[in-house]
Amino acid sequence: MTARHVCTVVLLVAGVGVLLLSAACLVVLPRPYQRLHALTPATSVGGPLVALAAAVETGPGRAAVKLVLIGAVVAAGGAVTTMAIGRATAQHDRLLQRNSPQ
């Protein structure tokens, strides 16, 4: 096994571990806000780690750059999506006014 394969396996195991832990927490936690907290690591850490593992496995080149960019978009998009869902849930629960700038 080469160093690249070892690095890939470590990144992949870490990413899948985060995704499985987030999924388990999603099933256990009762409230929407708690579920958002459980899903945030999946999009912020788990997905990008899996994409990085795939990029390391493919080696240098365009495919690796594309995979790293996909991981970055997933990380950034996951945070934005979590904030939007939290805001919509707060508005639905009447904790926040509809047109509030906060």
Protein backbone atom coordinates (compact mmCIF):
# COMPACT_ATOMS: atom_id res chain seq x y z
CA MET A 1 0.00 0.00 0.00
CA THR A 2 1.39 3.38 -1.00
CA ALA A 3 1.31 6.53 1.08
CA ARG A 4 -1.35 7.95 -1.22
CA HIS A 5 -3.64 4.98 -0.59
CA VAL A 6 -3.13 5.23 3.17
CA CYS A 7 -3.96 8.94 3.10
CA THR A 8 -7.05 8.20 1.00
CA VAL A 9 -8.25 5.53 3.41
CA VAL A 10 -7.72 7.79 6.44
CA LEU A 11 -9.63 10.68 4.82
CA LEU A 12 -12.41 8.39 3.62
CA VAL A 13 -12.85 6.70 7.00
CA ALA A 14 -12.93 10.09 8.74
CA GLY A 15 -15.47 11.50 6.26
CA VAL A 16 -17.73 8.46 6.38
CA GLY A 17 -17.47 8.42 10.18
CA VAL A 18 -18.67 12.00 10.37
CA LEU A 19 -21.52 11.27 7.95
CA LEU A 20 -22.64 8.18 9.90
CA LEU A 21 -22.47 9.99 13.23
CA SER A 22 -24.51 12.88 11.82
CA ALA A 23 -27.09 10.44 10.45
CA ALA A 24 -27.36 8.69 13.81
CA CYS A 25 -27.82 12.01 15.59
CA LEU A 26 -30.48 13.01 13.07
CA VAL A 27 -32.51 9.94 14.00
CA VAL A 28 -32.12 10.46 17.75
CA LEU A 29 -32.61 14.22 18.18
CA PRO A 30 -36.22 15.40 18.53
CA ARG A 31 -36.23 19.12 17.65
CA PRO A 32 -35.59 20.81 14.29
CA TYR A 33 -32.88 23.10 15.66
CA GLN A 34 -31.04 20.17 17.22
CA ARG A 35 -31.28 18.28 13.94
CA LEU A 36 -29.74 21.24 12.13
CA HIS A 37 -26.81 21.12 14.53
CA ALA A 38 -26.44 17.40 13.85
CA LEU A 39 -26.46 17.83 10.07
CA THR A 40 -24.05 20.74 9.89
CA PRO A 41 -20.90 18.61 10.38
CA ALA A 42 -22.05 16.30 7.58
CA THR A 43 -22.03 19.12 5.05
CA SER A 44 -19.15 21.10 6.56
CA VAL A 45 -16.73 18.24 7.23
CA GLY A 46 -18.01 14.86 6.05
CA GLY A 47 -18.71 15.62 2.42
CA PRO A 48 -15.54 17.64 1.84
CA LEU A 49 -13.42 14.91 3.45
CA VAL A 50 -14.89 12.31 1.10
CA ALA A 51 -14.28 14.61 -1.88
CA LEU A 52 -10.71 15.23 -0.70
CA ALA A 53 -10.16 11.48 -0.35
CA ALA A 54 -11.32 10.99 -3.93
CA ALA A 55 -9.03 13.81 -5.09
CA VAL A 56 -6.03 12.26 -3.34
CA GLU A 57 -6.83 8.88 -4.88
CA THR A 58 -7.05 10.27 -8.44
CA GLY A 59 -3.66 11.97 -8.11
CA PRO A 60 -2.61 15.33 -9.51
CA GLY A 61 -4.58 16.66 -12.43
CA ARG A 62 -7.81 18.26 -13.49
CA ALA A 63 -9.98 15.61 -11.87
CA ALA A 64 -8.41 16.29 -8.46
CA VAL A 65 -8.95 20.03 -8.84
CA LYS A 66 -12.59 19.45 -9.74
CA LEU A 67 -13.07 17.21 -6.71
CA VAL A 68 -11.49 19.77 -4.38
CA LEU A 69 -13.75 22.48 -5.83
CA ILE A 70 -16.79 20.25 -5.33
CA GLY A 71 -15.77 19.73 -1.71
CA ALA A 72 -15.41 23.49 -1.22
CA VAL A 73 -18.82 24.17 -2.76
CA VAL A 74 -20.42 21.51 -0.56
CA ALA A 75 -18.80 23.00 2.55
CA ALA A 76 -19.87 26.56 1.71
CA GLY A 77 -23.31 25.59 0.45
CA GLY A 78 -24.00 23.42 3.48
CA ALA A 79 -23.44 26.31 5.87
CA VAL A 80 -25.63 28.65 3.85
CA THR A 81 -28.38 26.05 3.54
CA THR A 82 -28.29 25.38 7.29
CA MET A 83 -28.70 29.08 8.02
CA ALA A 84 -31.58 29.40 5.56
CA ILE A 85 -33.40 26.39 7.00
CA GLY A 86 -32.85 27.68 10.55
CA ARG A 87 -34.23 31.08 9.59
CA ALA A 88 -37.27 29.55 7.87
CA THR A 89 -37.93 27.33 10.89
CA ALA A 90 -37.65 30.31 13.25
CA GLN A 91 -40.11 32.25 11.10
CA HIS A 92 -42.48 29.28 11.04
CA ASP A 93 -42.28 29.00 14.84
CA ARG A 94 -42.93 32.76 15.07
CA LEU A 95 -39.60 33.36 16.80
CA LEU A 96 -38.58 35.73 14.03
CA GLN A 97 -40.61 38.15 11.97
CA ARG A 98 -40.90 37.50 8.23
CA ASN A 99 -39.10 40.61 7.01
CA SER A 100 -36.66 40.90 9.87
CA PRO A 101 -33.11 41.76 8.76
CA GLN A 102 -31.61 39.45 11.40
